[in-house]
Amino acid sequence: MDGNVSIFGDAERLAPGKVKPIRKLKSPHWQHFTIKTLEDGSLRAFCKYCTKSLTCGPKAGTSHIARHARNCRKLLTSSGGSDGPSHVPRPMKNREKLQWKRKTQKPLPIVPSFCGSISGGNFVLDESVCRLELAKMFILHELPFKIVEHEGFRRFRDAIAGDCKTLYEMGKMDLKEALKSCERISLATSMWTSDQNLGYMCLTAHYIDDGWRIHKKMLTFCVVKTPHDGITKAGIVAKSLAQWDIDRKISSITCDNSSLNDAMYDSVKANLLENKALPPIGHLYHVRCCAHILNEIVRYALEVLHDVVGNIRERVRYVKSAASREEIFDEAVGQMGLPKKKSLSLDVAGRWDTTYLMLDSAIYYKKVFLVLGQWDNEYTLASTAEEWKEAEFLCKFLKICYNAANVLSTTRGSTSNMCLHEICAIHNFLHQEIDFSETTVHDMLRVMQAKFDEYWGESTLLYAISTVLDPRFKMLFLKYAFEQIYGLDYAPYVDEVSRTIYAIFYEYKDQSAQSEANKHGHESKEGETGEDEDMNEETEVFVGYNQFLSQQSLKEAKSDLDRYLGESVVPLNQKSFDVLKWWHDNSLVYPVLSKMARTYLSIPASTVLSEAAFSTSGTGLDRFRSRLSPDVIEALVCSQDWLRDEYTEGGFLLLLLLLPLLPLTISFLAVPDDPPAL
């Protein structure tokens, strides 16, 4: 339509004797409309694409015309897709920055960072920062990419995936820089599966920084090609260590209790030895994941006592199935004089922590269940005293494992120093004297003892050293725990741990002395100017002699370890005690021993988070995420892990509670039921 056409139609329609100038159509949006005169003489504008009718005339204005031109789907589609007509203004399109400034005050610029935030007040709105913040929102809140198909969000569609990759690259550079200052790093590996039967390997680094804050950072999340044997997994570990340049800093590898992981550990260690990349001090520890061991033992116990658990589940389900039955149950509880401290709850398949909570609440109301038929005629579920006895035995065991899993699977503090305490508690329970008429529980205990003792025997030394490095325990708790486990013959085991600790400590001490000597030697060489060349050989002799004297004086003086063990332990009644903070405050008092503590206190006892420690099923990717390409999956999973850690350190604890990692339920793409593989 010509922009000069009048919306008044023919001049003949003007009142006789009146001469009025004809208004021209200046808005570019009119080109998408056809103006027609209706039978009653009124004017209507019809969209050329959707035929929608809009009012028009000298007093109607053009705002509604422009609004329809921007929002008409058929118009946008016919004009080149989601970008819309070329004349429609598109804010931030093909511009590097969009700035909004308050007129009266000076703006505050925003500096982009991997985990930056936009503060309130007067500021400059940077498009690049906004896009990165938007990508963080998608990663942290696990939003699906399909949300950008919504009409109001469609224009961001093409940028989101690229911005997520940009965030990943930024975070990777920051993490590489942080790892440079770490002397020792502990690794943890775990396997994930997808609905496409693909195996993914997750490699995580655990370390303590200079401020004595513990970190858990995901390094690699990649597909494991078949066969999923130890050699293949060891190749992935070696490649990741080389990419992150940390192959000379590894102190331990924590993994599941599997023969394949044993082969992986042996291959990694052999590769590091061949390349002379093993650290000059300490050991390369092979740590069994405590959560995996607990799950194995608990799963076996639940299988053996499956009927007992099933019968209690049926009783709880009966009460919870109707409001009237709950009222009858509550009436029975009141008449029997039991305080209603707990609520009955059903367990969830694959989550043994919910099974423990179900048993705990049911056993509390045991007396009510035994006589519930007197109040409810429909209740016919019978039970025996032996059945309840077995349920109570299982509940006590699950409680110990429940507490241990919560302590040893946390990511907010050190866990290796707490293992010996939890191991001692489980050991005492499994080796107690029991009185059951049937042999089922006796046989079950023997199998569980064998499984647990096998794990304990391989991890004794590491957890003992970490326990001694906790100022609340030191050697005193080690003696107490070993006496509980080994009986009166515990002294040789304590002596072995003591000899190992001193040997490792002196390795750290010699390395510190050598570093100081090299530092002073370098400074003295820099200060030498104009010296007589004839004195060079004599100077070299004196330098070596000075190094010898300094090492001898260090050995003769009372060591950090002697002073540390000689002082009294920190009282256990300090509920807010933080072992890392204690070492931060005393690192100058024990300069050598503190370096050793940074290594051993960073070793994780588990490869999973606390919310996944109770799952008897494996970890996996949902069907939406499984259809992404491997590089996109790695970028999203690793970025989410890094962002979660940064936000948690910044005080956003609620965000951590709202972002469960396992099982992942991120729907990043809108895909059909049977989409093509990406």
XYZ file of C-alpha atoms in Angstrom:
678
model
C 0.000 0.000 0.000
C 1.299 3.433 -0.897
C 2.257 5.482 2.119
C 0.568 8.595 0.618
C -2.944 7.119 0.594
C -5.435 8.948 2.795
C -7.372 7.145 5.459
C -10.318 9.452 4.697
C -11.029 7.824 1.353
C -12.411 10.052 -1.445
C -12.648 13.806 -0.934
C -16.346 13.550 -1.776
C -17.013 12.097 1.664
C -16.047 15.387 3.309
C -18.863 17.634 4.420
C -19.905 20.220 1.781
C -18.272 23.560 2.109
C -15.420 22.236 4.269
C -11.912 22.017 2.992
C -9.608 19.904 5.149
C -6.108 18.702 4.299
C -5.779 14.960 3.735
C -3.555 13.168 6.378
C -0.892 11.010 4.837
C 0.005 7.519 6.177
C 3.499 7.995 7.583
C 3.910 4.889 9.749
C 5.735 2.031 7.971
C 3.385 -0.471 9.625
C 0.563 0.532 7.255
C 2.213 -1.382 4.412
C 0.990 -4.621 6.050
C -2.675 -3.539 6.091
C -5.461 -2.958 3.579
C -7.981 -0.199 4.386
C -11.575 -0.801 3.369
C -14.774 1.214 3.721
C -17.649 -0.769 5.203
C -21.325 -0.421 4.246
C -22.020 1.838 7.218
C -19.292 4.190 6.033
C -16.762 3.267 8.763
C -13.130 2.441 7.979
C -11.383 -0.825 8.940
C -7.760 -1.942 8.507
C -7.346 -5.617 7.521
C -4.032 -7.406 8.095
C -2.684 -8.822 4.823
C -1.419 -11.962 6.603
C -3.981 -12.993 9.228
C -6.939 -10.869 7.902
C -7.585 -9.520 11.366
C -9.716 -6.339 11.347
C -8.604 -3.266 13.285
C -10.154 0.163 13.699
C -8.701 3.057 11.758
C -9.556 6.656 11.166
C -8.453 10.177 11.958
C -8.946 9.641 15.711
C -7.985 5.959 16.021
C -4.210 6.426 16.133
C -1.591 3.846 15.042
C -0.368 2.276 18.304
C -2.610 -0.764 17.907
C -1.514 -1.085 14.264
C 2.189 -1.120 15.238
C 1.538 -3.556 18.073
C -0.177 -6.022 15.767
C 2.630 -5.712 13.200
C 5.178 -6.690 15.853
C 3.189 -9.631 17.244
C 1.410 -11.160 14.248
C 2.834 -14.686 13.906
C 1.972 -15.077 10.240
C 3.543 -11.706 9.481
C 6.748 -12.678 11.335
C 6.898 -16.048 9.601
C 6.411 -14.635 6.147
C 8.992 -11.923 6.822
C 11.952 -14.211 7.474
C 11.307 -16.252 10.611
C 11.630 -15.209 14.223
C 13.647 -12.155 13.341
C 10.479 -10.440 12.117
C 10.138 -7.638 9.569
C 13.260 -5.733 8.844
C 11.670 -2.425 9.828
C 10.543 -3.588 13.284
C 12.951 -2.257 15.908
C 14.975 -5.014 17.616
C 16.701 -3.815 20.797
C 20.286 -5.060 21.249
C 20.350 -6.597 17.753
C 23.742 -6.051 16.056
C 24.884 -3.769 18.843
C 27.739 -4.375 21.249
C 26.275 -2.474 24.197
C 23.010 -1.030 25.345
C 23.417 1.532 28.072
C 20.829 2.948 30.390
C 21.907 5.894 32.507
C 20.114 7.803 35.187
C 20.143 11.506 34.288
C 21.007 12.851 37.728
C 23.731 10.453 38.943
C 26.903 8.926 37.600
C 26.458 5.319 36.415
C 28.357 2.398 37.967
C 29.906 0.078 35.315
C 29.505 -3.698 35.550
C 32.538 -5.927 35.034
C 31.743 -9.331 33.467
C 33.007 -12.374 35.390
C 32.292 -16.085 35.504
C 30.168 -15.775 38.629
C 29.600 -12.026 38.869
C 26.339 -10.419 39.878
C 24.504 -7.206 39.048
C 24.065 -4.950 42.041
C 21.278 -2.477 42.561
C 21.494 1.264 42.215
C 22.677 3.279 39.261
C 24.534 1.225 36.734
C 25.475 0.781 33.102
C 23.545 -2.091 31.536
C 26.024 -4.160 29.531
C 24.528 -6.514 26.966
C 27.354 -9.056 27.316
C 26.848 -9.207 31.088
C 23.090 -9.623 30.652
C 23.561 -12.492 28.238
C 25.987 -14.279 30.564
C 23.628 -13.802 33.509
C 20.843 -15.270 31.374
C 23.021 -18.281 30.541
C 23.794 -18.757 34.252
C 20.078 -18.771 34.965
C 19.528 -21.552 32.406
C 22.395 -23.622 33.812
C 21.712 -23.171 37.519
C 17.936 -23.545 37.421
C 18.092 -26.346 34.839
C 15.727 -24.509 32.515
C 14.859 -26.134 29.172
C 16.022 -24.415 26.023
C 12.466 -24.775 24.729
C 11.413 -21.918 27.024
C 12.821 -19.566 24.420
C 10.171 -20.804 22.001
C 7.704 -18.749 23.991
C 6.669 -15.678 22.058
C 8.054 -13.207 24.569
C 11.438 -14.953 24.763
C 11.914 -16.185 21.225
C 14.598 -13.725 20.207
C 17.108 -15.121 22.724
C 16.932 -18.622 21.246
C 20.022 -18.588 19.088
C 22.239 -16.991 21.741
C 21.595 -19.223 24.769
C 23.556 -22.332 23.717
C 26.550 -20.259 22.623
C 26.528 -18.225 25.825
C 26.476 -21.423 27.895
C 29.623 -22.564 26.105
C 31.159 -19.135 26.695
C 30.470 -19.489 30.421
C 32.123 -22.916 30.362
C 35.284 -21.555 28.732
C 35.421 -18.650 31.209
C 35.010 -21.000 34.155
C 37.634 -23.350 32.762
C 40.214 -20.567 32.559
C 39.441 -19.436 36.119
C 39.742 -22.990 37.437
C 43.047 -23.564 35.645
C 44.419 -20.455 37.306
C 43.198 -21.611 40.730
C 44.766 -25.064 40.341
C 48.199 -23.559 39.661
C 48.580 -22.568 43.323
C 47.635 -26.030 44.644
C 50.472 -28.279 45.764
C 48.379 -31.467 46.047
C 45.008 -32.389 44.528
C 42.732 -35.352 45.254
C 40.642 -36.916 42.489
C 37.263 -38.632 42.590
C 35.762 -40.626 39.727
C 32.231 -41.889 39.136
C 30.270 -43.406 36.267
C 26.959 -42.137 34.885
C 24.596 -43.733 32.403
C 22.102 -42.391 29.873
C 18.915 -43.836 28.398
C 20.934 -44.443 25.224
C 23.095 -46.958 27.132
C 26.095 -44.650 26.934
C 28.522 -44.504 29.821
C 29.828 -41.148 31.069
C 32.814 -40.684 33.341
C 32.920 -37.822 35.822
C 36.311 -36.701 37.169
C 36.317 -34.251 40.081
C 39.176 -32.411 41.792
C 39.189 -31.798 45.553
C 41.664 -29.337 47.023
C 42.184 -26.788 49.801
C 43.169 -23.290 48.708
C 45.506 -20.823 50.418
C 42.610 -19.527 52.506
C 41.934 -23.062 53.801
C 38.626 -23.393 51.987
C 37.885 -26.815 50.536
C 36.727 -26.998 46.919
C 35.104 -29.639 44.757
C 35.442 -28.874 41.054
C 34.352 -31.064 38.180
C 37.149 -31.420 35.613
C 35.774 -33.807 33.022
C 32.401 -35.264 32.057
C 32.828 -37.333 28.929
C 31.598 -40.446 27.129
C 33.500 -43.650 27.871
C 33.948 -45.689 24.718
C 33.577 -49.432 24.873
C 34.972 -51.489 26.411
C 34.444 -49.834 29.803
C 37.560 -51.408 31.265
C 40.247 -50.003 33.517
C 42.629 -49.185 30.661
C 40.026 -47.078 28.854
C 39.105 -45.187 32.015
C 42.763 -44.681 32.896
C 43.298 -43.104 29.466
C 40.534 -40.582 30.170
C 42.102 -39.724 33.542
C 45.577 -39.300 32.016
C 44.222 -37.073 29.240
C 42.327 -34.891 31.705
C 45.357 -34.509 33.996
C 47.464 -33.394 31.039
C 44.825 -30.908 29.864
C 44.566 -29.328 33.308
C 48.354 -29.571 33.898
C 47.993 -31.259 37.305
C 49.591 -34.647 36.618
C 52.379 -33.917 39.137
C 50.026 -32.906 41.941
C 47.784 -35.946 42.472
C 47.708 -37.379 46.007
C 44.761 -39.804 45.861
C 42.034 -41.269 43.666
C 38.629 -42.026 45.209
C 36.394 -44.386 43.244
C 33.750 -47.080 43.568
C 34.567 -50.522 44.918
C 34.991 -52.242 41.562
C 37.670 -54.440 40.020
C 37.606 -52.176 36.939
C 38.543 -49.214 39.114
C 41.356 -51.263 40.645
C 42.761 -51.764 37.153
C 42.261 -48.069 36.384
C 44.184 -47.039 39.516
C 47.072 -49.407 38.736
C 47.259 -48.102 35.149
C 47.181 -44.433 36.235
C 49.891 -45.039 38.821
C 52.069 -46.920 36.337
C 51.659 -44.119 33.793
C 52.649 -41.475 36.346
C 55.677 -43.535 37.380
C 56.750 -43.970 33.778
C 56.524 -40.236 33.147
C 58.180 -39.481 36.518
C 55.113 -37.454 37.414
C 54.400 -38.869 40.870
C 54.860 -36.290 43.644
C 58.258 -36.517 45.348
C 56.640 -36.928 48.776
C 53.743 -38.898 50.219
C 51.784 -41.607 48.447
C 49.199 -42.028 45.717
C 46.287 -43.415 47.714
C 43.524 -45.584 46.315
C 40.417 -44.636 48.328
C 37.224 -46.691 48.256
C 34.044 -44.606 48.123
C 32.419 -44.973 51.558
C 28.936 -44.230 50.176
C 29.311 -47.076 47.695
C 30.435 -49.484 50.435
C 27.549 -48.450 52.699
C 25.077 -48.884 49.848
C 26.388 -52.380 49.133
C 26.028 -53.475 52.758
C 22.630 -51.812 53.184
C 21.315 -53.275 49.939
C 22.325 -56.753 51.075
C 20.624 -56.287 54.458
C 17.409 -55.077 52.809
C 17.425 -58.064 50.457
C 17.805 -60.537 53.329
C 15.068 -58.901 55.436
C 12.882 -58.058 52.445
C 9.785 -59.745 53.915
C 10.139 -57.933 57.235
C 10.400 -54.549 55.530
C 7.522 -55.419 53.180
C 5.187 -56.329 56.040
C 5.850 -53.054 57.846
C 5.398 -51.172 54.586
C 1.945 -52.748 54.175
C 0.929 -51.661 57.693
C 2.035 -48.095 57.074
C 0.362 -48.061 53.651
C -2.897 -49.280 55.205
C -2.976 -46.388 57.682
C -1.918 -43.799 55.093
C -4.401 -44.984 52.448
C -7.443 -43.132 53.856
C -8.058 -40.133 56.097
C -10.559 -42.121 58.182
C -7.917 -44.767 58.935
C -5.429 -42.102 59.992
C -8.025 -40.664 62.366
C -8.613 -44.099 63.902
C -4.849 -44.619 64.235
C -4.418 -41.212 65.913
C -7.263 -42.052 68.315
C -5.533 -45.322 69.239
C -2.235 -43.473 69.788
C -3.953 -41.028 72.126
C -5.747 -43.698 74.152
C -2.511 -45.648 74.620
C -0.827 -42.520 75.984
C 1.914 -42.280 73.324
C 3.152 -38.749 72.495
C 2.708 -38.155 68.772
C 6.332 -37.206 68.093
C 6.629 -38.825 64.681
C 4.520 -39.110 61.549
C 4.171 -42.308 59.586
C 5.824 -42.159 56.178
C 6.204 -44.546 53.256
C 9.581 -45.199 51.691
C 10.631 -44.433 48.138
C 11.953 -47.130 45.830
C 15.743 -46.998 45.561
C 16.187 -44.644 48.537
C 17.163 -46.550 51.672
C 17.168 -43.412 53.815
C 13.383 -43.247 53.360
C 13.198 -46.937 54.324
C 15.023 -46.112 57.549
C 12.634 -43.245 58.303
C 9.640 -45.511 57.597
C 10.943 -48.222 59.950
C 11.834 -45.686 62.609
C 8.336 -44.191 62.698
C 6.596 -47.595 62.516
C 8.674 -49.052 65.358
C 7.844 -46.043 67.514
C 4.145 -46.953 67.160
C 4.787 -50.700 67.480
C 2.385 -51.105 70.434
C -0.381 -49.393 68.460
C 0.071 -51.655 65.423
C -0.100 -54.750 67.648
C -3.599 -53.840 68.927
C -4.868 -51.666 66.054
C -7.473 -54.322 65.193
C -9.363 -53.428 68.384
C -10.123 -49.962 66.978
C -10.266 -50.811 63.284
C -12.154 -53.985 62.339
C -10.768 -53.867 58.785
C -7.170 -54.097 59.992
C -6.192 -57.777 59.745
C -2.407 -57.609 59.288
C -0.810 -59.907 61.852
C 2.771 -59.685 63.118
C 5.063 -61.641 65.401
C 7.461 -60.534 68.127
C 10.406 -61.995 66.187
C 9.460 -59.967 63.128
C 9.427 -56.728 65.087
C 12.744 -57.689 66.705
C 14.362 -58.109 63.298
C 12.877 -54.810 62.163
C 14.327 -53.046 65.206
C 17.741 -54.604 64.547
C 17.667 -53.446 60.915
C 16.490 -49.967 61.913
C 19.412 -49.537 64.330
C 21.866 -50.540 61.623
C 20.279 -48.198 59.075
C 20.458 -45.350 61.584
C 24.218 -45.790 61.979
C 24.678 -45.929 58.194
C 22.327 -42.955 57.760
C 24.411 -40.803 60.120
C 27.659 -41.981 58.519
C 26.458 -41.195 54.990
C 25.433 -37.675 56.026
C 28.829 -37.018 57.616
C 31.040 -38.584 54.951
C 29.222 -37.293 51.845
C 29.234 -33.605 52.645
C 31.020 -31.176 50.328
C 31.250 -28.317 52.811
C 34.164 -29.586 54.858
C 36.776 -32.268 55.310
C 35.535 -35.873 55.470
C 38.647 -38.068 55.687
C 39.237 -37.030 59.320
C 35.750 -38.270 60.304
C 35.933 -41.701 58.674
C 37.579 -43.526 61.570
C 34.800 -42.457 63.944
C 32.050 -43.745 61.631
C 33.977 -46.913 60.788
C 34.373 -47.664 64.475
C 30.622 -47.242 65.083
C 29.665 -49.576 62.198
C 32.325 -52.119 63.178
C 31.062 -52.289 66.767
C 27.494 -52.839 65.596
C 28.372 -55.601 63.138
C 30.520 -57.473 65.696
C 28.075 -57.323 68.587
C 26.589 -60.378 70.232
C 23.033 -60.966 68.989
C 20.237 -63.220 70.213
C 17.952 -64.393 67.412
C 16.189 -67.729 67.267
C 16.594 -67.991 63.490
C 19.941 -68.135 61.695
C 18.947 -65.561 59.057
C 20.299 -62.559 60.931
C 23.429 -64.443 62.056
C 24.298 -65.406 58.494
C 23.549 -61.888 57.287
C 25.913 -60.385 59.865
C 28.772 -62.661 58.850
C 28.495 -61.606 55.215
C 28.234 -57.922 56.145
C 31.273 -58.231 58.422
C 33.331 -59.714 55.600
C 32.313 -56.954 53.182
C 33.022 -54.194 55.660
C 36.321 -55.583 56.980
C 37.626 -55.865 53.420
C 36.970 -52.167 52.845
C 38.278 -51.145 56.257
C 41.514 -53.086 55.847
C 42.427 -51.228 52.635
C 41.706 -47.749 54.001
C 43.088 -47.976 57.548
C 46.301 -46.043 57.057
C 44.867 -43.082 55.166
C 41.961 -42.489 57.562
C 44.220 -42.958 60.581
C 46.615 -40.244 59.365
C 43.726 -37.864 58.653
C 42.312 -38.550 62.134
C 45.613 -37.691 63.800
C 45.667 -34.387 61.882
C 42.374 -33.389 63.515
C 43.292 -31.484 66.741
C 40.225 -32.942 68.492
C 41.504 -36.519 68.085
C 45.266 -36.836 67.475
C 46.825 -40.109 68.684
C 44.451 -40.460 71.637
C 41.377 -41.222 69.542
C 43.464 -43.468 67.318
C 44.345 -45.621 70.334
C 40.733 -45.674 71.509
C 39.339 -46.650 68.090
C 41.983 -49.315 67.441
C 41.298 -50.858 70.821
C 37.613 -51.080 69.889
C 38.448 -52.715 66.572
C 41.501 -54.878 67.290
C 41.047 -55.523 70.991
C 44.006 -55.733 73.370
C 46.416 -56.292 70.473
C 45.945 -52.774 69.086
C 49.433 -51.424 70.004
C 51.292 -52.689 66.860
C 48.707 -51.007 64.621
C 49.140 -47.688 66.441
C 52.930 -47.965 66.154
C 52.681 -48.593 62.421
C 50.550 -45.482 61.916
C 52.926 -43.434 64.060
C 55.983 -44.539 62.056
C 54.211 -43.742 58.782
C 53.146 -40.277 59.927
C 56.687 -39.373 61.005
C 58.174 -40.706 57.765
C 55.802 -38.644 55.640
C 56.300 -35.595 57.861
C 60.078 -35.695 57.407
C 59.616 -35.933 53.656
C 57.609 -32.711 53.803
C 60.218 -31.202 56.120
C 63.135 -32.050 53.819
C 61.273 -30.625 50.860
C 60.602 -27.395 52.754
C 64.262 -27.130 53.753
C 65.370 -27.739 50.181
C 62.977 -25.076 48.914
C 64.329 -22.562 51.416
C 67.928 -23.420 50.529
C 67.247 -23.023 46.821
C 65.545 -19.724 47.503
C 68.491 -18.372 49.520
C 70.974 -19.718 46.981
C 69.148 -17.952 44.185
C 69.126 -14.692 46.142
C 72.830 -14.955 46.904
C 73.656 -15.526 43.224
C 71.681 -12.470 42.265
C 73.589 -10.424 44.823
C 77.022 -11.523 43.626
C 78.673 -8.837 41.470
C 82.350 -8.423 40.754
C 83.491 -11.399 42.881
C 86.835 -13.017 42.255
C 86.450 -16.037 39.955
C 89.079 -17.895 41.992
C 86.659 -18.019 44.912
C 83.866 -19.762 42.946
C 84.806 -23.299 43.909
C 85.290 -22.370 47.567
C 81.935 -20.530 47.597
C 80.172 -23.579 46.228
C 81.633 -25.686 49.025
C 80.481 -23.231 51.669
C 76.983 -23.082 50.151
C 76.680 -26.858 50.366
C 78.036 -26.808 53.935
C 75.482 -24.165 54.951
C 72.687 -26.302 53.524
C 73.990 -29.274 55.508
C 74.079 -27.235 58.743
C 70.521 -25.943 58.219
C 69.210 -29.472 57.660
C 70.981 -30.762 60.764
C 69.576 -27.972 62.915
C 66.092 -28.705 61.629
C 66.415 -32.376 62.561
C 67.794 -31.617 66.037
C 65.117 -29.041 66.876
C 61.730 -30.174 68.125
C 59.574 -30.704 65.057
C 56.106 -29.363 64.288
C 54.722 -32.868 64.654
C 56.265 -33.377 68.109
C 54.900 -30.068 69.370
C 51.472 -30.753 67.818
C 51.132 -34.208 69.363
C 52.494 -32.985 72.688
C 49.756 -30.404 73.161
C 46.329 -31.279 74.545
C 43.423 -32.001 72.211
C 40.664 -29.508 71.438
C 37.532 -30.285 73.522
C 34.799 -32.115 71.600
C 32.058 -29.936 73.100
C 32.854 -27.159 70.618
C 29.929 -27.751 68.233
C 30.983 -25.028 65.814
C 34.545 -26.314 65.540
C 35.962 -26.163 62.011
C 39.129 -28.183 61.484
C 40.100 -26.177 58.389
C 39.704 -22.890 60.239
C 41.866 -24.237 63.070
C 44.652 -25.072 60.638
C 44.244 -21.682 58.973
C 44.783 -19.981 62.331
C 47.714 -22.242 63.285
C 49.490 -22.623 59.933
C 52.288 -20.299 61.062
C 52.708 -22.251 64.304
C 53.062 -25.532 62.380
C 54.404 -24.429 58.967
C 55.475 -27.899 57.783
C 52.688 -29.970 59.352
C 50.067 -27.600 57.931
C 51.200 -28.485 54.400
C 50.728 -32.137 55.220
C 47.269 -31.380 56.663
C 46.231 -29.594 53.452
C 46.947 -32.771 51.532
C 45.222 -35.318 53.745
C 42.213 -33.256 54.813
C 41.291 -32.602 51.170
C 40.936 -36.311 50.331
C 37.217 -37.106 49.844
C 35.745 -40.173 51.527
C 32.943 -40.357 48.965
C 32.479 -39.716 45.255
C 28.857 -38.568 45.575
C 26.925 -35.768 47.233
C 24.915 -36.381 50.393
C 21.584 -36.389 48.537
C 22.846 -39.257 46.354
C 24.545 -41.243 49.106
C 21.304 -43.061 49.964
C 20.438 -44.152 46.442
C 20.753 -47.849 45.680
C 20.549 -47.121 41.936
C 23.246 -45.556 39.795
C 23.508 -41.992 38.645
C 22.253 -41.104 35.198
C 21.208 -38.518 32.644
C 17.561 -37.974 31.783
C 16.254 -38.570 28.248
C 16.385 -34.884 27.294
C 19.976 -34.323 28.275
C 21.090 -37.665 26.842
C 20.213 -36.389 23.362
C 22.636 -33.492 23.510
C 26.070 -33.779 21.954
C 28.833 -34.868 24.388
C 30.650 -31.519 24.311
C 27.436 -29.625 25.168
C 26.687 -32.056 27.998
C 30.168 -31.553 29.444
C 29.858 -27.760 29.198
C 26.468 -27.728 30.945
C 27.283 -30.237 33.695
C 30.683 -28.743 34.543
C 29.414 -25.148 34.418
C 26.538 -25.998 36.735
C 28.960 -27.580 39.195
C 31.264 -24.541 39.154
C 28.422 -22.025 39.427
C 26.829 -23.919 42.287
C 30.120 -23.871 44.185
C 30.607 -20.148 43.597
C 27.062 -19.214 44.591
C 27.289 -21.375 47.707
C 30.505 -19.637 48.748
C 28.737 -16.327 48.227
C 26.032 -17.248 50.714
C 23.301 -18.463 48.371
C 22.589 -21.589 50.441
C 18.939 -21.660 49.436
C 20.005 -21.970 45.826
C 21.921 -25.143 46.648
C 18.828 -26.658 48.255
C 16.789 -25.866 45.166
C 19.289 -27.441 42.776
C 19.540 -31.182 43.430
C 22.266 -32.703 41.299
C 21.181 -36.328 41.309
C 19.147 -37.483 39.597
C 19.520 -34.799 36.953
C 16.224 -33.674 35.465
C 17.347 -30.987 33.082
C 15.224 -30.732 29.941
C 17.461 -28.638 27.731
C 15.757 -29.285 24.416
C 12.201 -29.697 23.206
C 12.490 -33.047 21.456
C 9.937 -35.513 20.063
C 9.452 -38.960 21.579
C 11.976 -40.527 19.197
C 14.336 -37.737 18.174
C 17.427 -38.266 16.071
C 20.614 -38.803 18.037
C 22.797 -35.744 18.370
